XYZ file of C-alpha atoms in Angstrom:
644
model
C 87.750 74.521 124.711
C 84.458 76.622 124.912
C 83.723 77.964 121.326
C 80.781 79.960 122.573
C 82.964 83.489 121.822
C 84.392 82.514 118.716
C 80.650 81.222 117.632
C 78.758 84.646 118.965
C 82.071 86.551 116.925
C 81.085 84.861 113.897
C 77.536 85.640 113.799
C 78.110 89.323 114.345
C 81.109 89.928 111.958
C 78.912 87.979 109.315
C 75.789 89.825 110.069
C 73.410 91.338 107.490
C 75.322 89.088 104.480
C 77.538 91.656 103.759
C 80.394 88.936 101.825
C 78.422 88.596 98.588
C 78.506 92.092 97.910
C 81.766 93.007 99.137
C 82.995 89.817 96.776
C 81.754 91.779 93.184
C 83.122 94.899 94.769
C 86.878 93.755 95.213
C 87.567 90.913 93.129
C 91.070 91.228 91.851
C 92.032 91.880 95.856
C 90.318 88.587 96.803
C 91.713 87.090 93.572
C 95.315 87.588 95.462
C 94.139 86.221 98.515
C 92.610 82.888 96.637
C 95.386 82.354 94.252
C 97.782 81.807 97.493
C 94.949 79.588 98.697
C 95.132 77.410 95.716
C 99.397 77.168 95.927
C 98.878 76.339 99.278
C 96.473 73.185 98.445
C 99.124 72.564 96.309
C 101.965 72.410 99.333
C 103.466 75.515 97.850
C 103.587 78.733 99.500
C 104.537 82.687 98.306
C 104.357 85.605 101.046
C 103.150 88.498 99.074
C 100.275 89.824 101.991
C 100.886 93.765 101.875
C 101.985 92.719 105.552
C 104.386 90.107 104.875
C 107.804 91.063 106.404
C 109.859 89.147 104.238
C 108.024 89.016 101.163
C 108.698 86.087 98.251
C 106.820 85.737 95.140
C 108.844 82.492 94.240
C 106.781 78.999 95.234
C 108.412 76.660 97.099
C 107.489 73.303 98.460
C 106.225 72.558 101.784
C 105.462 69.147 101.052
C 106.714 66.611 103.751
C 108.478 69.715 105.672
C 109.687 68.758 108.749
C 108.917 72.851 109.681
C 112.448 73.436 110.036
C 114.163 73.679 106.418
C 114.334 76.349 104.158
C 115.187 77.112 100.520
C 117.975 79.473 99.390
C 119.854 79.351 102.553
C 117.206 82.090 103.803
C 116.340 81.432 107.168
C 113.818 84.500 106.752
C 111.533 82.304 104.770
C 110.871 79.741 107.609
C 110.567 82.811 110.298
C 107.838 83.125 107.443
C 106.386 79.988 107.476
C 106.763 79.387 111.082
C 104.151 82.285 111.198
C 101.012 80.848 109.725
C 99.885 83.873 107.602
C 99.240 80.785 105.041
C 96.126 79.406 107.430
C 94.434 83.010 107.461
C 94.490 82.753 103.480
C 92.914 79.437 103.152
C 90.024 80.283 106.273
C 89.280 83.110 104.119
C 89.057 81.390 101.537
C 87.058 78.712 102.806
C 84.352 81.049 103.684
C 84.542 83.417 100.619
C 84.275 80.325 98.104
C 82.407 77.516 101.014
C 84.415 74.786 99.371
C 85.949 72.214 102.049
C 88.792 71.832 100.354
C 90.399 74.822 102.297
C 89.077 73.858 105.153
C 90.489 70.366 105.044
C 94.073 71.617 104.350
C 94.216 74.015 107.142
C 93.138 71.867 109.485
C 96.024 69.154 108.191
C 98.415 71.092 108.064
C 97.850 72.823 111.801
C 97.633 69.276 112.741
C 101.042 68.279 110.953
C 102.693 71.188 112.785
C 101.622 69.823 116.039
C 102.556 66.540 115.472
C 106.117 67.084 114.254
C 106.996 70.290 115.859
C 104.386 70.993 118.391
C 106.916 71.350 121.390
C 109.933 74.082 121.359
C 113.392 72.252 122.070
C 116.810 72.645 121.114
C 116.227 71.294 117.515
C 114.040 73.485 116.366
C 114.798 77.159 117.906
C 113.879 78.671 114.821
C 110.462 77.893 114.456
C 110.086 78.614 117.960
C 111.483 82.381 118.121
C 108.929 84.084 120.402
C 107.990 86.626 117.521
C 107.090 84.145 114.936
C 105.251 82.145 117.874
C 103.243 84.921 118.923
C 101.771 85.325 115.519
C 101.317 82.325 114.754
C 99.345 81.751 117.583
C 97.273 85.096 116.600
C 96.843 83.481 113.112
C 95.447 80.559 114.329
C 92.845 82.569 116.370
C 91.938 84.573 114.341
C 91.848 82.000 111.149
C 88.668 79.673 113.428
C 86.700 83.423 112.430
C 86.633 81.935 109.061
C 86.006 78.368 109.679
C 83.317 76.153 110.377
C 84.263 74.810 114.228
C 81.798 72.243 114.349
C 83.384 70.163 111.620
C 86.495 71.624 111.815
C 88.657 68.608 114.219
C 87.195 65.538 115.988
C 87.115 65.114 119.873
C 90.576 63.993 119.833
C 91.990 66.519 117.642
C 90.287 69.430 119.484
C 92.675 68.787 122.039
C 95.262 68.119 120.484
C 94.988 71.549 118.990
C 93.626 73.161 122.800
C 96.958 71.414 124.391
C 99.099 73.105 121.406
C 97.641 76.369 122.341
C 98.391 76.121 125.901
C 102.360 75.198 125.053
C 102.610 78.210 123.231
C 101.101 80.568 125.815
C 103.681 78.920 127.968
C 106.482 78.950 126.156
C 105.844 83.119 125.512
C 105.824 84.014 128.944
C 108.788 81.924 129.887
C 110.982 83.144 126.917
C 110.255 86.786 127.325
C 113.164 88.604 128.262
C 113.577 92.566 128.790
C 114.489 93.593 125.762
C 111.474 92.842 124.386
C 109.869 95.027 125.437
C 111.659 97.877 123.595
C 111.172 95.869 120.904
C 108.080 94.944 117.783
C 109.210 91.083 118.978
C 107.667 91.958 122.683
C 103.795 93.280 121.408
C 103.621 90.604 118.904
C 104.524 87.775 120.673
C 102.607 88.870 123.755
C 99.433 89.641 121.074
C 99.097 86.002 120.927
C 98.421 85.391 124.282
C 95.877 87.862 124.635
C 93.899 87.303 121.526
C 93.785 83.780 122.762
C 92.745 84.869 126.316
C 89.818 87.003 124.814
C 88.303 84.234 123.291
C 89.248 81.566 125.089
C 89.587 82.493 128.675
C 90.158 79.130 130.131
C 93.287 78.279 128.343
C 94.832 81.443 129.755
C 96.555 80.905 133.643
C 95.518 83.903 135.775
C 99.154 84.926 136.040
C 99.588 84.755 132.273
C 97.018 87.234 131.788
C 97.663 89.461 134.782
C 101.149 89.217 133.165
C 100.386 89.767 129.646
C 98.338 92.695 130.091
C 100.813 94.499 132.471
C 103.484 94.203 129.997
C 101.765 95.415 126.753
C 100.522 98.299 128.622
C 104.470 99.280 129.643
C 105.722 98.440 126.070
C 103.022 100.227 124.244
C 104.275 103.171 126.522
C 107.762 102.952 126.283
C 107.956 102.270 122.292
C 105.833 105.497 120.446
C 107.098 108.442 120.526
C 104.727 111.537 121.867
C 104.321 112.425 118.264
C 102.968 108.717 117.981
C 106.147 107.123 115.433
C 106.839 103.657 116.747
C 110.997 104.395 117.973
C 111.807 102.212 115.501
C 111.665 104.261 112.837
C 110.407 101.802 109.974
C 106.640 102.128 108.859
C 106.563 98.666 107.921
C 106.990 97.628 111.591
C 105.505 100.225 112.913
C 102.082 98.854 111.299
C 102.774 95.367 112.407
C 102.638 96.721 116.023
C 99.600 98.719 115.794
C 97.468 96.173 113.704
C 98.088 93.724 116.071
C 97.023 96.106 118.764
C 94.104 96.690 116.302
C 93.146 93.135 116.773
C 92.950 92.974 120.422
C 90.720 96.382 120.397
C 88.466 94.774 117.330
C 87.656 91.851 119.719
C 87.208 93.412 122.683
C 84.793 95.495 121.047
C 83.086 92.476 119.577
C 83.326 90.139 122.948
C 82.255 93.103 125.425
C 85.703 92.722 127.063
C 86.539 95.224 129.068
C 90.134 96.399 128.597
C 92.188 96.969 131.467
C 93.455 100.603 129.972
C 92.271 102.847 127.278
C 93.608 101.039 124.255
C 92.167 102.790 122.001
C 92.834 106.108 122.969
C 96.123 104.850 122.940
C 96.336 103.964 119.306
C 94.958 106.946 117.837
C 98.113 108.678 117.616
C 100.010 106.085 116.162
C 97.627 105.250 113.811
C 97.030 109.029 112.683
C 101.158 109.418 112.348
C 101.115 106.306 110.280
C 98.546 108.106 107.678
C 101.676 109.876 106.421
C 103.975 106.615 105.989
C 102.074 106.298 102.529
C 101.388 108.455 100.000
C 97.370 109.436 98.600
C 96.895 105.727 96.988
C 97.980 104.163 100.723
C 101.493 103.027 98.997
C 103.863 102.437 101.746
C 107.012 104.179 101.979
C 109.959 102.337 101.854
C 111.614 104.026 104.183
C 113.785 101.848 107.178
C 113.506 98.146 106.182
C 110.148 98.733 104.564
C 108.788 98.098 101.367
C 106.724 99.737 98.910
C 103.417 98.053 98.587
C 99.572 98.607 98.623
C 98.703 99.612 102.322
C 94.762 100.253 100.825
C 93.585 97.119 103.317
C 95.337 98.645 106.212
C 94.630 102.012 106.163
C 90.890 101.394 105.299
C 91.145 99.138 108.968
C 92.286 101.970 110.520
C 89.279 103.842 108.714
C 86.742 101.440 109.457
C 86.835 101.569 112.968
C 87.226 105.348 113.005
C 90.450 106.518 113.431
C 90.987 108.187 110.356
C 88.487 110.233 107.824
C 86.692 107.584 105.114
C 87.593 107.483 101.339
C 85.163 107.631 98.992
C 86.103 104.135 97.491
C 84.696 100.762 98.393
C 86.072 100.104 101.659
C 88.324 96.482 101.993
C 87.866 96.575 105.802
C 84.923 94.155 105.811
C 86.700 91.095 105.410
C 88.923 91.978 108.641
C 86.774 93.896 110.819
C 83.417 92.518 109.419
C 79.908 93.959 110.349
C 80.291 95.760 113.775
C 82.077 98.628 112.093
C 79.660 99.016 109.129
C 77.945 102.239 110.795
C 81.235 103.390 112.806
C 81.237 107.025 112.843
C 84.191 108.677 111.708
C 85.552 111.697 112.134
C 84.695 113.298 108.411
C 87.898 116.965 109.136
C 90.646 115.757 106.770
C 93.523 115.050 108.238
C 96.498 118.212 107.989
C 98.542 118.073 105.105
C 101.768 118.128 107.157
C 102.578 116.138 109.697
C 106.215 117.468 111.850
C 106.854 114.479 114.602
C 109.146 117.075 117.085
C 109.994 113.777 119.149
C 110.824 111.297 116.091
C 112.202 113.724 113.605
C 109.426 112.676 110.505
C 108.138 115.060 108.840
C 105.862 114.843 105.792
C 104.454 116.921 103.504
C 100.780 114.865 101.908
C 98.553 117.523 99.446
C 96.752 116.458 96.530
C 100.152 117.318 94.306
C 102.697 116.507 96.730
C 104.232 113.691 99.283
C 107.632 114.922 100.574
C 109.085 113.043 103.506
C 111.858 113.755 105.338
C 113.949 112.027 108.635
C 115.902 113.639 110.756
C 115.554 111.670 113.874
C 117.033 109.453 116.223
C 118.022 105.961 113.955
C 116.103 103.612 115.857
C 116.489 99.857 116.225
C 118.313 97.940 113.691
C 115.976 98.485 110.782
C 117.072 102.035 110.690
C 119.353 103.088 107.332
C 121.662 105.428 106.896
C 118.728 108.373 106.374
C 119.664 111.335 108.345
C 118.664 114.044 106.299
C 117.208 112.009 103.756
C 114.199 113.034 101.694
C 111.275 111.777 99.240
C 109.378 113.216 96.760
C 106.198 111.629 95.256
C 104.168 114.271 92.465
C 100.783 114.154 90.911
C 100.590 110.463 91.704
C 104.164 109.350 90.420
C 107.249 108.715 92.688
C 110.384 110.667 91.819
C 112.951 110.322 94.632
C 112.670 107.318 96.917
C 114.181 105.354 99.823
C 116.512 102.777 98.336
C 114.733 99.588 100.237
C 116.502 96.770 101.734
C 116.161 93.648 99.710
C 117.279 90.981 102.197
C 118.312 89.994 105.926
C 121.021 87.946 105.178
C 123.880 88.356 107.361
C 126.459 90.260 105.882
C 125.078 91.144 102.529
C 126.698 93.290 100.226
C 123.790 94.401 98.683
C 121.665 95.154 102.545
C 124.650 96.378 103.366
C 125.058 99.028 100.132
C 121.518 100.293 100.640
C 121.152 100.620 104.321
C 124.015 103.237 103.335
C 124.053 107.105 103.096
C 124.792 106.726 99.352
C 121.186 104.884 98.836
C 119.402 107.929 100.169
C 119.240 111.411 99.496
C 121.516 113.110 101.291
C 124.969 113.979 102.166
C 127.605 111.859 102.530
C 131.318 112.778 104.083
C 132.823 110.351 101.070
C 135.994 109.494 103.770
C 133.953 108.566 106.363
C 130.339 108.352 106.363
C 128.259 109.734 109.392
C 126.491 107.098 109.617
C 129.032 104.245 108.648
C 127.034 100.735 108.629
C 128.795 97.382 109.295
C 127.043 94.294 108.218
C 123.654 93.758 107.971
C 122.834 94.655 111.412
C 125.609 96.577 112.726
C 126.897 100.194 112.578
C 130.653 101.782 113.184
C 129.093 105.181 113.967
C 125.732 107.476 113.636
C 124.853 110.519 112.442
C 123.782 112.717 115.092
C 120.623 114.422 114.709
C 120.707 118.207 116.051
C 116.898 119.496 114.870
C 114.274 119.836 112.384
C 111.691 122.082 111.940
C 108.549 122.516 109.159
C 107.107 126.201 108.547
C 104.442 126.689 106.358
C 102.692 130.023 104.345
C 100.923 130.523 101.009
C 104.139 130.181 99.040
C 104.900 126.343 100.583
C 106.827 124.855 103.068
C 110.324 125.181 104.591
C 111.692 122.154 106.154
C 114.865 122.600 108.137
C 116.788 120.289 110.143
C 121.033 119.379 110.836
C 122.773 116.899 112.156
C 126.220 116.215 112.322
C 129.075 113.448 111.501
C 133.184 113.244 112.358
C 135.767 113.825 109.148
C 138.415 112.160 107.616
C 140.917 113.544 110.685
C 138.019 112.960 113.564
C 136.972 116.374 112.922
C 133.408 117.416 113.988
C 131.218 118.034 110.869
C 127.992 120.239 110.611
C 125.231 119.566 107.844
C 122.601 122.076 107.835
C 120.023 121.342 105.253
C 116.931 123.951 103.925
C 114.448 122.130 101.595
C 111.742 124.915 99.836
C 108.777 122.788 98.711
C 106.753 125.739 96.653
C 103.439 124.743 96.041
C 102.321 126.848 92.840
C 105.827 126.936 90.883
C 105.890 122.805 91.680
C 109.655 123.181 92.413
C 111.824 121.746 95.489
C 115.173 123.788 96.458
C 117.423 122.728 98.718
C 119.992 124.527 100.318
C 122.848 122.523 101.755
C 125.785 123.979 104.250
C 128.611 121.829 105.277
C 130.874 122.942 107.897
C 134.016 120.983 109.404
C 137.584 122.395 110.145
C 140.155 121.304 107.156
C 139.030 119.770 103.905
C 136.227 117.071 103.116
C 135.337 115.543 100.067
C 131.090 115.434 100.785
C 128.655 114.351 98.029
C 124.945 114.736 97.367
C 122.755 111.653 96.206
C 119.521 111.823 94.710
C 118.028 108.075 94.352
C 115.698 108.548 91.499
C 112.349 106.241 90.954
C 112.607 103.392 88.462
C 110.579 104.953 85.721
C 112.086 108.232 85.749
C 114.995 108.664 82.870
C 117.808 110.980 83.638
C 119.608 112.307 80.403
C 121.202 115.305 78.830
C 123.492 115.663 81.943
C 125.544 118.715 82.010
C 127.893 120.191 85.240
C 125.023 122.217 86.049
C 121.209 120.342 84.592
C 119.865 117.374 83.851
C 116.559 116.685 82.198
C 114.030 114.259 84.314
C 111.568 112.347 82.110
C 108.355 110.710 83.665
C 106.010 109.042 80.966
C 105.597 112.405 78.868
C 106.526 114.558 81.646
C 109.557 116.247 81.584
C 111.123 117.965 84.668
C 114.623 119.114 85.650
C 117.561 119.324 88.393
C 119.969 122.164 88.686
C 123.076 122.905 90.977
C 125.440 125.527 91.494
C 128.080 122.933 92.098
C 129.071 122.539 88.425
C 129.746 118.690 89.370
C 126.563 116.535 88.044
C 126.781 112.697 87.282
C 124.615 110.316 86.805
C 125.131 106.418 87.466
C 123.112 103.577 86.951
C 122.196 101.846 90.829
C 120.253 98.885 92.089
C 117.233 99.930 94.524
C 114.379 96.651 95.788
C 110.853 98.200 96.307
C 109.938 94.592 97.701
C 111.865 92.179 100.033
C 114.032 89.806 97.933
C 113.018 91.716 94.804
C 115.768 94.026 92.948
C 115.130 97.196 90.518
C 117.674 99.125 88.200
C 117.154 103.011 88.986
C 118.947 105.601 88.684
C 121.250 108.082 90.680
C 122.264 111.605 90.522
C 125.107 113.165 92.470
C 127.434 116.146 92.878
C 130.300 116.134 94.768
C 132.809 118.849 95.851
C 136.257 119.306 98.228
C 135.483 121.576 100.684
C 137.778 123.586 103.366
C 136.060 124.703 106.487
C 132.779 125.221 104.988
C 130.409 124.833 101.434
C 127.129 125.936 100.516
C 125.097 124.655 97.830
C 121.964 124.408 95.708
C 119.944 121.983 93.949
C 116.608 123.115 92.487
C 113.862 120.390 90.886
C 111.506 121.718 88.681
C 108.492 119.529 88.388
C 106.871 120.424 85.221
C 109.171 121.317 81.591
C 108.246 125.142 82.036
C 110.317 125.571 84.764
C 113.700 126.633 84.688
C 116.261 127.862 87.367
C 119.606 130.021 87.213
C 121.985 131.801 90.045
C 121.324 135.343 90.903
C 123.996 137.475 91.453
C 124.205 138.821 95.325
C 126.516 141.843 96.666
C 127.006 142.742 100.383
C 125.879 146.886 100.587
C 127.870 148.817 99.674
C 130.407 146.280 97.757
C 130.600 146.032 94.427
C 131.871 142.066 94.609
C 129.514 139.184 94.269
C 129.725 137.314 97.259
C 128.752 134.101 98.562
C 127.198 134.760 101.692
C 124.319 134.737 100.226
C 122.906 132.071 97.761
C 120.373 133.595 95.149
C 118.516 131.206 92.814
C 115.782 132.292 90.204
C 112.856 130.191 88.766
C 111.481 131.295 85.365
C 108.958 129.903 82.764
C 109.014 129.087 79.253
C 108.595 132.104 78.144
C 111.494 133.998 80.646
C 108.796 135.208 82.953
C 110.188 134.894 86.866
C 107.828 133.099 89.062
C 110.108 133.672 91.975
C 113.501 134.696 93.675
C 114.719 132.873 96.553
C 117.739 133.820 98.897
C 119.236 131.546 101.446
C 121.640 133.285 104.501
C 123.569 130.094 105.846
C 125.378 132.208 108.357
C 124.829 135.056 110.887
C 127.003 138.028 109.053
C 129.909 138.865 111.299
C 131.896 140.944 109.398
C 130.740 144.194 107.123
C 127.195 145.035 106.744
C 124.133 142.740 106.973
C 122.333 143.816 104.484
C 122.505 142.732 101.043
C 121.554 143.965 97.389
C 120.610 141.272 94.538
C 121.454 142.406 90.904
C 117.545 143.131 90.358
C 118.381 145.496 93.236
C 116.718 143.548 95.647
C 117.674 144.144 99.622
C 117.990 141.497 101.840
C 118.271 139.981 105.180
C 116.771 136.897 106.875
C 118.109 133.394 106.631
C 115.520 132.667 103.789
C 113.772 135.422 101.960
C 111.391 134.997 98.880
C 110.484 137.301 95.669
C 107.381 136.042 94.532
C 106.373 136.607 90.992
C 104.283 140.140 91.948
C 107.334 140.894 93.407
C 106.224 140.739 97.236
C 108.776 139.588 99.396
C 107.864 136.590 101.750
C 110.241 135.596 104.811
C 109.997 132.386 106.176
């Protein structure tokens, strides 16, 4: 095993002594990092990495494993373990504090593995899943960056630890099957191969690489969408892909490798969509089997070696990229505040006030939820409507099962039968069916528009058309929701408020929002308001009390209504009055809303059209004498009207 690469690596990621500094910059980051170090010298490991896919921030013993039990009945936590994340911990640690001690554990407990489970068989399938084995070969790669490698093994164990290597290559070719490749198993399995081949080229077989390289290039291909969104739908995996495609670019760069295709033209759209999976403090969505944690290491990765624009604060890229990036030039044109994926059906909404998603796409692989339609809303730094989470993979669980649901999100739901109507914790009985989406933008704010439809009670085809206003100055969200479906529906309306927001004085038509000392407010036309109290999990295996807002209504044929959030305690909304010309009856083919002040002055007018007029005249008179026509028209406060 030539360490010549690794060796020249080291000397160049640790050039110019950048770790002393970097150490009083970010110490309660590193402090993270350490105190899993020290558990882990104690044979007791948590997975609470930003990037852990099954986070648990409960210890449990490792001591005399045999690498094939787990606690709980989880087998999620040994897919954990059987991943190594542990070993990058404790090289990094070894070379942030220089004591042995770290040192000396890794290299027993790499050396355990191989001796008791070193060689996939029919005992131990699942330590040996291809995923978690292409990782954990990464890990181990990329953990000797960290290490000292002349004092790391003796003769002996060096090749004991080269043979291991060479199993595992092995073993990932021969267990790769097709649909993998469509697939977040397929890239990160076959990562480990490569990362291995670019520093150590003679433990690679010429058909393994020739192989390996082929394959990432066709799955890298087949699994982003043109708007760069991994088809899977969940940011969480979507930056496990890319990162470890990161990796193989980072030491390429560093080892002079040249790539047999453009990698890294390749990731820059992926990684510039994934800028708007997070909101302005890199917090990651939990949206899709994600979870809602600091992304700031991440995203300042993907800002370190230049794909997106630099933040002003100390940068925590150094201890993963290290010194070859230190002068990277990056593109300094902020990135647009909207971001509409026409292929994936994201869209999001990122401004200094405002983070708004909202997906209307395709659902993906399993990790997709019931979300069609769905929406979030983060303002002026605190979350107010979020994703639900997913809490656990446990087969069957009641609880995966409740918030992978359209209830958990907000939407519509067809109460009877769900559009998208999940069964288990991996299944579904049907799927919504998204139809479009679209984002428009003036000086007012945005309109986001998309549909999608679902099958009633009686098999009945069932049409959701949903218009979402976000108005920048007023700091109110309308949405205007049409149902359509021959015969009668019960449908209902969820908004999944964030934990610290308190909903109270709950009437048919308002409720008061309170955020710290902020106050806010919901409105509906639907005279049907409730609150309830829910369970939501920000984190994987970790459970929060929130609470949830509805209305519902029985419909026949076809229902159109509003909900209007005010962001700030000035705001207030109420229904304006609409005739058709030359009628002196109110009718409902149009829905007027009005947004006032404190102190009664209007700061708008807005008028939603769900329906091309077919019958009498098209235009239409508000009782401020207002004339419309257009499927969304806007009085702004000096009265101009704005069409969108």
């Amino acid at each position: 095993m030539n360490r010549q690469k690794i060796t020249n690596y080291q000397k160049m990621f640790f050039a110019d002594e950048w770790l002393p500094s970097y150490q009083e910059q970010h110490p309660d980051f590193l402090s993270k990092i350490l105190d899993r170090s020290d558990l882990v010298v104690e044979d007791l490991l948590i997975y609470t990495d930003a990037m852990d896919m099954e986070a648990c921030d409960i210890p449990y013993s490792i001591k005399g494993t045999d690498w094939n039990t787990f606690p709980e009945e989880d087998p999620e936590w040994l897919f954990m373990l059987s991943r190594h994340g542990f070993l990058v911990d404790l090289a990094m640690t070894y070379k942030i504090t220089g004591e042995d001690i770290y040192q000396e554990k890794w290299r027993n407990l790499v050396l355990d593995f191989i001796r008791k489970n070193g060689h996939p068989n029919a005992e131990n399938t699942l330590s040996w899943r291809p995923i978690d084995t292409g990782i954990r070969l990464t890990n181990w790669v990329k953990s000797l960056n960290y290490l000292d490698s002349e004092t790391l093994f003796s003769s002996a164990e060096a090749r004991l630890f080269e043979q291991a290597i060479i199993e595992q290559i092995h073993f990932l070719k021969e267990s790769f099957i097709s649909k993998y490749e469509l697939s977040n198993w397929g890239i990160l399995a076959i990562t480990g191969i490569l990362v291995t081949e670019l520093f150590f080229p003679e433990l690679v077989k010429m058909d393994e690489k020739e192989w390996a390289w082929k394959t990432l290039e066709e799955q890298i291909d087949l699994q982003f969408y043109c708007d760069g969104i991994h088809w899977e739908q969940s940011p969480l995996y979507h930056h496990e892909v890319v990162m470890s495609l990161l990796y193989i670019l980072q030491v390429s760069e560093y080892t002079d490798y040249s790539l047999p295709f453009n990698l890294k033209g390749k990731l820059k759209q992926p990684i510039q969509a994934s800028y708007y999976y997070a909101d302005q403090k890199d917090q990651l969505n939990a949206l899709n089997d994600s979870d809602s944690v600091d992304f700031r290491y991440v995203y300042d990765c993907y800002r370190g070696m230049g794909f997106l624009p630099q933040r002003q604060e100390a940068s925590l890229a150094p201890l993963y990229i290290g010194n070859l990036y230190a002068t990277c030039s990056t593109s300094e044109r902020a990135m647009p505040t909207t971001f509409y994926g026409k292929q994936s059906g994201f869209i999001a909404i990122k401004t200094k006030d405002f983070y708004f998603t909202l997906f209307n796409g395709r659902h993906g692989s399993s990790h997709g939820h019931g979300t069609t339609g769905s929406l979030t809303l983060h303002y002026q730094g605190e979350d107010i409507l979020i994703d639900s989470g997913r809490y656990t993979y446990l087969e069957e669980s009641v609880i995966r099962e409740k918030l992978k649901g359209e209830d958990a999100h907000n939407s519509i739901t067809v109460v009877e039968n769900p559009a998208t109507d999940i069964k288990g914790s991996w299944g579904y009985q049907s799927l919504a069916e998204p139809l479009f989406s679209q984002l428009t933008e003036n000086k007012e704010g945005y309109l986001v528009e998309c549909a999608w439809n679902g099958v009633g009670k009686s098999g009945e085809l069932i049409l959701i058309n949903r218009k979402i206003m976000l108005l920048k100055k007023i700091a109110s969200l309308v949405i205007c929701d049409t149902i359509q479906a021959q015969g009668s529906n019960q449908v209902r309306t969820n908004f999944n408020f964030a934990q610290q927001v308190a909903v109270s004085k709950v009437t048919k038509t308002t409720a008061e929002l309170k955020i710290k000392q902020q106050k806010m407010v919901v409105w509906t036309d639907s005279e049907s308001l409730r609150v309830r109290a829910e369970t939501a999990s920000a984190i994987y295996n970790q459970l929060f009390s929130h609470q949830r807002l509805t209305h519902c209504c029985k419909m026949k044929n076809q229902q159109t209504n509003l909900t209007a959030f005010g962001l700030n305690d000035a705001i207030q909304f109420e229904k304006v009055a609409v005739f058709q010309n030359k009628s002196s009856e109110i009718t409902d083919l149009v829905k007027g809303l009005r947004i006032y002040d404190s102190k009664q002055k209007i700061k708008a007018e807005l008028f939603f059209t769900p329906f091309d007029i077919v019958q009498g005249d098209k235009l239409f008179i508000s009782e401020t004498k207002q004339k419309i026509y257009g499927k969304v028209v806007l009085m702004n406060e000096k009265n101009k009207k704005v069409r969108f």
